[in-house]
Short mmCIF file of N, CA and C in Angstrom, two decimals:
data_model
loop_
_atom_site.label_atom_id
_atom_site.label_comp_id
_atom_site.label_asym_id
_atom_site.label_seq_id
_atom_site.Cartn_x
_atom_site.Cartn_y
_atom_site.Cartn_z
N UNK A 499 1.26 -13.50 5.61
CA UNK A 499 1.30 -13.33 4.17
C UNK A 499 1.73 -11.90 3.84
N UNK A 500 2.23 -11.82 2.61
CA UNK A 500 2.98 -10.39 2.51
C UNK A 500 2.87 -10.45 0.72
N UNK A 501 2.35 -8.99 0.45
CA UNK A 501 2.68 -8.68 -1.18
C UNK A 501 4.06 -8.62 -1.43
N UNK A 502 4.27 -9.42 -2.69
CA UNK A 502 5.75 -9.18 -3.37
C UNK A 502 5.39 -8.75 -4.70
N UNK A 503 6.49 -7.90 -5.21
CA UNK A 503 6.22 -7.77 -6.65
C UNK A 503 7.60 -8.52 -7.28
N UNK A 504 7.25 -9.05 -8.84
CA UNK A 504 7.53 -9.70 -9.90
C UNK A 504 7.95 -9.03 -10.71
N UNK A 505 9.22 -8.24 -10.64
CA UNK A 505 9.53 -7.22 -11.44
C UNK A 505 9.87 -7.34 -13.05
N UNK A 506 10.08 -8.46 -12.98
CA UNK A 506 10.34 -8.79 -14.71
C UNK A 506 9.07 -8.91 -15.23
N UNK A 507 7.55 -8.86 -14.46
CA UNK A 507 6.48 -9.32 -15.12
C UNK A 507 5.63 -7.85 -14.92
N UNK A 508 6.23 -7.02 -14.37
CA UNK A 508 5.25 -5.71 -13.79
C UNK A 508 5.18 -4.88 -15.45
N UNK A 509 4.30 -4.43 -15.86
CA UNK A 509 4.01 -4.16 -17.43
C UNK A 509 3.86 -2.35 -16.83
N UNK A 510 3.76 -2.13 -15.87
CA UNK A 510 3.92 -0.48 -15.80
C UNK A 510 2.31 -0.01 -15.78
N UNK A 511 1.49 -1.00 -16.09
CA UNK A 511 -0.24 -0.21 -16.24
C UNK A 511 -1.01 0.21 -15.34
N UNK A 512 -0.33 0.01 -13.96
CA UNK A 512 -1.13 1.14 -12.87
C UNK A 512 -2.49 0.78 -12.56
N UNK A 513 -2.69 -0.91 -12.83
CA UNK A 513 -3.97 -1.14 -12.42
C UNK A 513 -3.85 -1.68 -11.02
N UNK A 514 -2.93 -1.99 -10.33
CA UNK A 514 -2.56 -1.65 -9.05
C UNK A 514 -3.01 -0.93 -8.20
N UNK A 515 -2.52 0.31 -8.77
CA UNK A 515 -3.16 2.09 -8.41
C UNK A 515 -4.37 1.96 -7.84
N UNK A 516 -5.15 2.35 -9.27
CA UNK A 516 -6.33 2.41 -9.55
C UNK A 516 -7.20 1.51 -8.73
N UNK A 517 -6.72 -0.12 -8.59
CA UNK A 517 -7.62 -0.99 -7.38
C UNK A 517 -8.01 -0.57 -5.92
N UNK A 518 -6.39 0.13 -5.71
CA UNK A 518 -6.43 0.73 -3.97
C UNK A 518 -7.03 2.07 -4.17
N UNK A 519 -7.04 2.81 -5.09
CA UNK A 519 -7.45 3.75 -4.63
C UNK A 519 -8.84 3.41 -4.53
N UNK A 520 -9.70 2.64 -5.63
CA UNK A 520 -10.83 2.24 -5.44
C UNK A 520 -11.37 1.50 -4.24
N UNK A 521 -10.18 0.74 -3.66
CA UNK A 521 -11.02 -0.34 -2.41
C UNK A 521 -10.69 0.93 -1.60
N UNK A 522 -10.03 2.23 -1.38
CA UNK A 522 -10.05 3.26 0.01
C UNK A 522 -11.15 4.17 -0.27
N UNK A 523 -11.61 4.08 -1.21
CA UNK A 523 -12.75 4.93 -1.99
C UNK A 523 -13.75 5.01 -0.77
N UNK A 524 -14.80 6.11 -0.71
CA UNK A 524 -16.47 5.88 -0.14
C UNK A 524 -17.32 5.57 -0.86
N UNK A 525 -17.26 5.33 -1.92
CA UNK A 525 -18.24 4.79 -3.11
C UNK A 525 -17.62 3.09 -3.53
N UNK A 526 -16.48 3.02 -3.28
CA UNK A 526 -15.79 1.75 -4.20
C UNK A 526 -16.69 1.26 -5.54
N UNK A 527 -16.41 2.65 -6.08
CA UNK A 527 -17.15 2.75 -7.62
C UNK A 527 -15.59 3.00 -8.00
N UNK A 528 -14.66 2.56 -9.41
CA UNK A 528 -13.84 3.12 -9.86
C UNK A 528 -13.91 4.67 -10.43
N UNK A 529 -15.40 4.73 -11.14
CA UNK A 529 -15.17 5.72 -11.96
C UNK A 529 -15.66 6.88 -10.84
N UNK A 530 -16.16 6.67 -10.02
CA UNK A 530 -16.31 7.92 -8.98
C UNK A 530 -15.69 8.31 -8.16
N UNK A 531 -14.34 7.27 -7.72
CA UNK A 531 -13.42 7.36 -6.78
C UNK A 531 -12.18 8.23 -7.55
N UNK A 532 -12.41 8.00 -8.98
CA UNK A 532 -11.57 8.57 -9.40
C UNK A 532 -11.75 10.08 -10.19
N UNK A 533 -13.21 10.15 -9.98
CA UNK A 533 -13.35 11.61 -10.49
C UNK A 533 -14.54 12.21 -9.91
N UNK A 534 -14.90 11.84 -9.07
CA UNK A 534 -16.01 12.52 -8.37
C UNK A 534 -15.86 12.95 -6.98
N UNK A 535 -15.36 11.99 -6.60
CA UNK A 535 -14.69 12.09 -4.73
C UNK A 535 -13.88 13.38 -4.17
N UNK A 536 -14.35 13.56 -3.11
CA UNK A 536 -13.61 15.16 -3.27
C UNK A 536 -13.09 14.62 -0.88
N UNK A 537 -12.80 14.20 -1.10
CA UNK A 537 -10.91 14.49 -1.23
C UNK A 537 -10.85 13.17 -2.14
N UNK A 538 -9.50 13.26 -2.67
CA UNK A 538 -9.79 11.87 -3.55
C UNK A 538 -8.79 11.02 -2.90
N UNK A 539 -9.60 9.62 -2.92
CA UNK A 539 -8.78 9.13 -2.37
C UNK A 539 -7.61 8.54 -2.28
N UNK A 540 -6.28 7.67 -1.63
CA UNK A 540 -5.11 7.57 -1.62
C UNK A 540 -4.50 6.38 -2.36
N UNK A 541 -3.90 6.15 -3.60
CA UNK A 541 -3.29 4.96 -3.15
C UNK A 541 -2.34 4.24 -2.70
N UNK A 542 -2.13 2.93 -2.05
CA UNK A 542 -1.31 2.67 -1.20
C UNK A 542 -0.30 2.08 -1.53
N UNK A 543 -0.19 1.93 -2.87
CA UNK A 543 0.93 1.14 -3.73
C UNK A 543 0.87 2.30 -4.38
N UNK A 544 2.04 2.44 -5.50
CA UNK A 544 2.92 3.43 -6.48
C UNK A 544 3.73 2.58 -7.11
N UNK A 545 3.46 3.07 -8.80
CA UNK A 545 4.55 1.76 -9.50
C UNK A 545 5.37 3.07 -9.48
N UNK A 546 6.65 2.20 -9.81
CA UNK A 546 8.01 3.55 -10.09
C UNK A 546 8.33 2.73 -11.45
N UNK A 547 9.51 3.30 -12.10
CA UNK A 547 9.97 2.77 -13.25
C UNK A 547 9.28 3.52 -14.58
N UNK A 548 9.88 3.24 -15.81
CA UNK A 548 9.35 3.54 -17.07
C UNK A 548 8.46 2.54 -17.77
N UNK A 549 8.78 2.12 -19.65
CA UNK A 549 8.19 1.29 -20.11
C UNK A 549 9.04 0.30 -20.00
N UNK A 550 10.14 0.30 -19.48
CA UNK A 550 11.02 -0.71 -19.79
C UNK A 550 11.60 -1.55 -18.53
N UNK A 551 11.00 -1.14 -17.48
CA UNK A 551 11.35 -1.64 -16.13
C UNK A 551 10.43 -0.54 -15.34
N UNK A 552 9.71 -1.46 -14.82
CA UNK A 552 8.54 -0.64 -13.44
C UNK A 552 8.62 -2.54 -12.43
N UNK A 553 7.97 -1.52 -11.42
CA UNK A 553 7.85 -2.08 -10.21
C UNK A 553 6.52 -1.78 -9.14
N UNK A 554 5.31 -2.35 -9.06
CA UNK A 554 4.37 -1.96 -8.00
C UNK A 554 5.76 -1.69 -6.41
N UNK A 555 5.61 -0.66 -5.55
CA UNK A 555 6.16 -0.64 -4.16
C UNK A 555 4.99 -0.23 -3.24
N UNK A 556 5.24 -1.03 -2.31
CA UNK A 556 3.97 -0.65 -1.11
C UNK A 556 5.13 -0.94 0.14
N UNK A 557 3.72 -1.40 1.05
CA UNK A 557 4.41 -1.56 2.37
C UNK A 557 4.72 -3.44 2.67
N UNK A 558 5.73 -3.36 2.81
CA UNK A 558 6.49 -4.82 3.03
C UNK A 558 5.70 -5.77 4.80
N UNK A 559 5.05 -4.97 5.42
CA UNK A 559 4.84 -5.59 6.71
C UNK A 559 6.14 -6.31 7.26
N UNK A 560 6.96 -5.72 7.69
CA UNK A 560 8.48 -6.37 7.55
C UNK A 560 8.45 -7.10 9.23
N UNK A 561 9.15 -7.89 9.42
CA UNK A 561 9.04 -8.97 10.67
C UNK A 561 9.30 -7.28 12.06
N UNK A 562 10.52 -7.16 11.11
CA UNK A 562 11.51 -5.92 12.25
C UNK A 562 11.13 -4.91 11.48
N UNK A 563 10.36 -3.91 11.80
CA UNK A 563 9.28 -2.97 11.00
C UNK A 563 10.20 -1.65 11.13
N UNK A 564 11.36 -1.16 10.50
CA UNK A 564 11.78 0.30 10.58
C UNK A 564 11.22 0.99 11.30
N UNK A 565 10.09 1.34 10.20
CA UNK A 565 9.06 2.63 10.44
C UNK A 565 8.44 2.42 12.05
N UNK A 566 8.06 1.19 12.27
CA UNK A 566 7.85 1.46 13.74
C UNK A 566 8.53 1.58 14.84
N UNK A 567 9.62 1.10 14.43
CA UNK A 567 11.20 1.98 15.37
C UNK A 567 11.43 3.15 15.48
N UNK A 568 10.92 3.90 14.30
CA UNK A 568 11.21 5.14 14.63
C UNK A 568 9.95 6.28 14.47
N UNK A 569 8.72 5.90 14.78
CA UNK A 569 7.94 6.19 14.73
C UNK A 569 7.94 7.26 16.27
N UNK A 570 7.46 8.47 16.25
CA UNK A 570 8.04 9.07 17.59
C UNK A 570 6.59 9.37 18.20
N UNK A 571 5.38 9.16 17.72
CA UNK A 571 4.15 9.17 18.13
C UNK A 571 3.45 8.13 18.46
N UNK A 572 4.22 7.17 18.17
CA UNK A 572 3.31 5.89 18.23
C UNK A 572 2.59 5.46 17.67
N UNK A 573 2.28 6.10 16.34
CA UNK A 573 1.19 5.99 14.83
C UNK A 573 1.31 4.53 14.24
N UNK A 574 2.44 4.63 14.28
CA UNK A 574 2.99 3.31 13.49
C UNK A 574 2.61 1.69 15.06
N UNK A 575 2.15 1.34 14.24
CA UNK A 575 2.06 -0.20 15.15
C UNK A 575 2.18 -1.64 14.96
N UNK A 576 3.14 -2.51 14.50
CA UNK A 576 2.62 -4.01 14.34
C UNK A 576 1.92 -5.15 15.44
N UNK A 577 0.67 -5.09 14.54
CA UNK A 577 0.19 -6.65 15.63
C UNK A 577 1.02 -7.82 15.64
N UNK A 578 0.85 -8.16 16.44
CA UNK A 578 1.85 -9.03 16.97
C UNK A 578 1.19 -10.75 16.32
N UNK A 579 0.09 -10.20 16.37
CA UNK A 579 -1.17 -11.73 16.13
C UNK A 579 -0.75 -11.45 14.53
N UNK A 580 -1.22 -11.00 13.73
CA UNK A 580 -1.70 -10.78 12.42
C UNK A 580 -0.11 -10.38 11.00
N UNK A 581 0.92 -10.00 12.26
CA UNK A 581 1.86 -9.38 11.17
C UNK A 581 1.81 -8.02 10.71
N UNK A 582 0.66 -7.88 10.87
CA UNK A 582 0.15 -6.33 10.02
C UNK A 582 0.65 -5.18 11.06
N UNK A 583 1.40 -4.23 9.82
CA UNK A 583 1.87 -3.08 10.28
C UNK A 583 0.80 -1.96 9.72
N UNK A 584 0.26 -0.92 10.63
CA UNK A 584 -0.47 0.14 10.38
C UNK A 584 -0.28 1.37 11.01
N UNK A 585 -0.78 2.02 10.21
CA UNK A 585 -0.62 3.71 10.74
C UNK A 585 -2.05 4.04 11.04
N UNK A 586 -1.86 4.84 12.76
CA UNK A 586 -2.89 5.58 13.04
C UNK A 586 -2.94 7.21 12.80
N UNK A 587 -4.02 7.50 11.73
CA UNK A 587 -3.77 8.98 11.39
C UNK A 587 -3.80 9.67 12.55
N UNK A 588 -4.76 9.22 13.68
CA UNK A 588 -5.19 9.97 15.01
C UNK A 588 -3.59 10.66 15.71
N UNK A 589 -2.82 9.79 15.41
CA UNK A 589 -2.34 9.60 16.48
C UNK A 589 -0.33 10.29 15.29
N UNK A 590 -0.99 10.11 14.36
CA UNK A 590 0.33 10.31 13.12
C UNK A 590 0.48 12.37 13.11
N UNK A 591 2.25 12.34 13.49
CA UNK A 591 1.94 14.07 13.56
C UNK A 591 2.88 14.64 12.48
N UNK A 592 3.04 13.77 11.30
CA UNK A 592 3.26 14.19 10.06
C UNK A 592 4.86 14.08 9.94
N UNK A 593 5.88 13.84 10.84
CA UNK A 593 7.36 14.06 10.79
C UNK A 593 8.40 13.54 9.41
N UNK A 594 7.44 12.21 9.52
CA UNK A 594 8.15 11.90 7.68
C UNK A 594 9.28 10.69 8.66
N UNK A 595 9.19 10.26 9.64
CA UNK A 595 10.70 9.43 10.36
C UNK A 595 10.59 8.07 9.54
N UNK A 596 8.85 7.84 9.51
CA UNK A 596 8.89 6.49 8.94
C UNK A 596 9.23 6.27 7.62
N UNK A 597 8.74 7.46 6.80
CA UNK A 597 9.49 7.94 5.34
C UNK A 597 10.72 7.50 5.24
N UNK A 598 11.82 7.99 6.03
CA UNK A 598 13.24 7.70 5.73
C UNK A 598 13.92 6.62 6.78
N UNK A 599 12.61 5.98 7.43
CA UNK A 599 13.36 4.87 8.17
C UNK A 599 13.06 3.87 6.75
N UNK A 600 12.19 3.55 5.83
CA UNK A 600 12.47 2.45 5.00
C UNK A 600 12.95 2.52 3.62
N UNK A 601 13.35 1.57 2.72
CA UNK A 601 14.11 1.88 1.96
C UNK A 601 13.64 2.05 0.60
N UNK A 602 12.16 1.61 0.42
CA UNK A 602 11.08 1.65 -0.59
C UNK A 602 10.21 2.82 -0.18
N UNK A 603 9.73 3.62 -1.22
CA UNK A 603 8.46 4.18 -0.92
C UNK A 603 7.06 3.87 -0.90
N UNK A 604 7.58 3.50 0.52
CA UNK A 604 6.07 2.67 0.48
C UNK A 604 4.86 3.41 1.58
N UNK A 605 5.03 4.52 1.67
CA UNK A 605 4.27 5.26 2.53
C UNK A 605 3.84 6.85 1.53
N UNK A 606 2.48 7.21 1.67
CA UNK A 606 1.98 8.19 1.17
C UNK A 606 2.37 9.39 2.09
N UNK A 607 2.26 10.64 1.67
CA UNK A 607 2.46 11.40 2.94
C UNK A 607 1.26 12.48 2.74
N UNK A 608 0.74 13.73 3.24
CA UNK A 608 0.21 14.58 3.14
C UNK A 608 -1.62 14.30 1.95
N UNK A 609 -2.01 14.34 2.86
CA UNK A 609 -3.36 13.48 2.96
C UNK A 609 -4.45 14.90 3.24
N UNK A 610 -5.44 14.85 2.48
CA UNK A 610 -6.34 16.22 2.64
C UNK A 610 -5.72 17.34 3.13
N UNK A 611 -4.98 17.63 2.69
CA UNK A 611 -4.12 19.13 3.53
C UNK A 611 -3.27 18.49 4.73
N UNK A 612 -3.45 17.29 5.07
CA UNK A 612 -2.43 17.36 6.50
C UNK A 612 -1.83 16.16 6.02
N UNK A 613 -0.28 16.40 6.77
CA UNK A 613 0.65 15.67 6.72
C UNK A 613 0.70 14.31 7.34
N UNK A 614 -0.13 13.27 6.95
CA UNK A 614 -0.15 11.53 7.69
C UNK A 614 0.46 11.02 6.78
N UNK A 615 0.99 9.70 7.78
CA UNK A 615 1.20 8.83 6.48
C UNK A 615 0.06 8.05 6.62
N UNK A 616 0.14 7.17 5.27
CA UNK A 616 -0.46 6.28 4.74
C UNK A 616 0.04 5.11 4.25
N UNK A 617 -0.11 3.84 4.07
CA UNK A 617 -0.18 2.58 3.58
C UNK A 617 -0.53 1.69 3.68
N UNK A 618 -0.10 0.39 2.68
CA UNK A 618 -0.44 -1.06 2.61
C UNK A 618 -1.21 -1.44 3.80
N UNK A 619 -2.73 -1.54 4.07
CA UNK A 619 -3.37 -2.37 4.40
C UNK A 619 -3.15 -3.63 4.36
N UNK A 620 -3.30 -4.16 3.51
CA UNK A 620 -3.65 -5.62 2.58
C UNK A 620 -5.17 -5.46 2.66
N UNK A 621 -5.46 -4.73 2.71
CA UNK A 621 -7.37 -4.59 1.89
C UNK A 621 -8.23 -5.57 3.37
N UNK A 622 -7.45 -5.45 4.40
CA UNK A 622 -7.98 -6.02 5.60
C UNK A 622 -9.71 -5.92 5.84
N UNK A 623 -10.27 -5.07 5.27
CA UNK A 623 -11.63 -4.12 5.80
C UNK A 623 -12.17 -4.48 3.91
N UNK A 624 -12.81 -5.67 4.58
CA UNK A 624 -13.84 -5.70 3.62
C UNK A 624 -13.28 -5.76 1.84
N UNK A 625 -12.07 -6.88 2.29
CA UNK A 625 -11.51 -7.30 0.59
C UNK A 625 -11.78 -7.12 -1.14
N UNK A 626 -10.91 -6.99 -1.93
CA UNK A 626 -11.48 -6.42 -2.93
C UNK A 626 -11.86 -8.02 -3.70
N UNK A 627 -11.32 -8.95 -2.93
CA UNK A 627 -11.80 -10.55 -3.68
C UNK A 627 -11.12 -10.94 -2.13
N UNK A 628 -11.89 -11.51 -1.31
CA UNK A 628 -11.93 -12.59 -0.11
C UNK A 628 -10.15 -13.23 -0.25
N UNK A 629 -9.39 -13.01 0.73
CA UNK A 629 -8.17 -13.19 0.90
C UNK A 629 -7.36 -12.52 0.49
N UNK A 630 -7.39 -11.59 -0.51
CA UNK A 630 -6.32 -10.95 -1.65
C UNK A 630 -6.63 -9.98 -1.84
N UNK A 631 -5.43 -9.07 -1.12
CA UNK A 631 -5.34 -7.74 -1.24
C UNK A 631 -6.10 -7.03 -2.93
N UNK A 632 -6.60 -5.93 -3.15
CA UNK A 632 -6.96 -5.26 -4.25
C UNK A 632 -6.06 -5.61 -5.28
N UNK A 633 -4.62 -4.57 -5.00
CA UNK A 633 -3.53 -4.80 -5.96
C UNK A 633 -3.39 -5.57 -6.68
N UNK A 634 -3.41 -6.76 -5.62
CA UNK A 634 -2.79 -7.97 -6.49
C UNK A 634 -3.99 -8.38 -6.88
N UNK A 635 -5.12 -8.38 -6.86
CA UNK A 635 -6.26 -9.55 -7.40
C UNK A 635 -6.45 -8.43 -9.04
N UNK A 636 -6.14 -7.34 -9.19
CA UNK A 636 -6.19 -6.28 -10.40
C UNK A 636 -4.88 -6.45 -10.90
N UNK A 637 -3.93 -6.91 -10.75
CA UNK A 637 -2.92 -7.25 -11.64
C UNK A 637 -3.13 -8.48 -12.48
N UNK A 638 -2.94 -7.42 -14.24
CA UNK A 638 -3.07 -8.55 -15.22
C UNK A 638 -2.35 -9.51 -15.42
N UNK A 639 -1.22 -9.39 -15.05
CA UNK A 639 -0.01 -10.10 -15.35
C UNK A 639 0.85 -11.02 -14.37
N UNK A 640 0.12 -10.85 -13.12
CA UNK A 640 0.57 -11.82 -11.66
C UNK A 640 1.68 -11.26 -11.86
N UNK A 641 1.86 -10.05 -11.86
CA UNK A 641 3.47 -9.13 -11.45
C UNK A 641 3.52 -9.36 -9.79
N UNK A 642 2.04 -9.17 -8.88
CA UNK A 642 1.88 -8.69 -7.46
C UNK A 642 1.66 -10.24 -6.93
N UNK A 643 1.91 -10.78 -5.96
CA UNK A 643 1.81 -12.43 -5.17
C UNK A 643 1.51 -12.06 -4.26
N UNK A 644 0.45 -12.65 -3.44
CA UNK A 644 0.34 -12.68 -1.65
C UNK A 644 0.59 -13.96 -1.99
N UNK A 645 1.79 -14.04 -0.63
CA UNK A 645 2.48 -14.92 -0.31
C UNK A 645 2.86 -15.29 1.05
N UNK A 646 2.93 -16.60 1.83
CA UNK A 646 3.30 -17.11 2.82
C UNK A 646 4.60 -16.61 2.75
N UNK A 647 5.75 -16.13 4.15
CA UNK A 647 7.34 -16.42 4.18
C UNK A 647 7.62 -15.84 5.19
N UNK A 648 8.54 -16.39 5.39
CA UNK A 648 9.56 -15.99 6.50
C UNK A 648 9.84 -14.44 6.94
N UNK A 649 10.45 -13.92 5.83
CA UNK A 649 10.44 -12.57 6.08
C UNK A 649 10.20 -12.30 4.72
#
């Protein structure tokens, strides 16, 4: 399964955002994740666009994963069982390769003072609603789909 966004239906309101940063939270309180938390935490989606065209972008979990092609530390990994592509901060030494190996910004970079990347989970660790990533279960407008497909 893989998030898609619905770009004719994405309304620009950043409750997207606000979900991931809350499910990466240590409190997964909204209002403390977002103003009390000290480092604060990340989120893993970013809408781009204005009022007149926006778009949630995250990480695609792509079959043939760029970023882990050119990953030169080995940070980057897809399971082979699950689909899921992830970054190990341990192991992430900040270069930015996976940055410009894909074609969306779908990776955070520079994280408490140091340079990791970051992204799309799918809310694997303890769901923000049982099956469905944060994002999408906080989108008003079913702009965001987890979805079965091919690629």
């Amino acid at each position: 399964k893989r998030i898609y966004a619905i770009e004719a239906w994405c309304l620009g309101c950043k409750r997207c955002e606000i979900a991931c940063k809350t499910q990466h939270s240590a409190t997964r309180d909204t209002v403390k994740a977002l103003t009390q938390e000290q480092p604060s935490p990340t989120s893993r989606v970013q809408v781009e666009g204005d009022r007149f065209l926006s778009l949630a972008v995250n990480c695609r979990h792509c079959a043939q994963p760029k970023c882990v092609e050119g990953c030169i530390s080995g940070a980057m990994q897809k399971d082979p069982a699950s689909g899921l592509v992830t970054s190990d901060p341990a192991k992430c030494v900040g270069c930015r390769t996976c940055v410009s190996m894909v074609l969306l910004a779908a990776f955070k970079v520079s994280v408490e003072g140091r340079d990791i990347a970051l992204k799309c989970d799918l809310c694997t660790e303890d769901g923000f609603i049982p099956g469905e990533p944060a994002c999408v279960a906080a989108c008003p407008n079913g702009a965001l789909v987890y979805w079965e497909s091919e690629e």
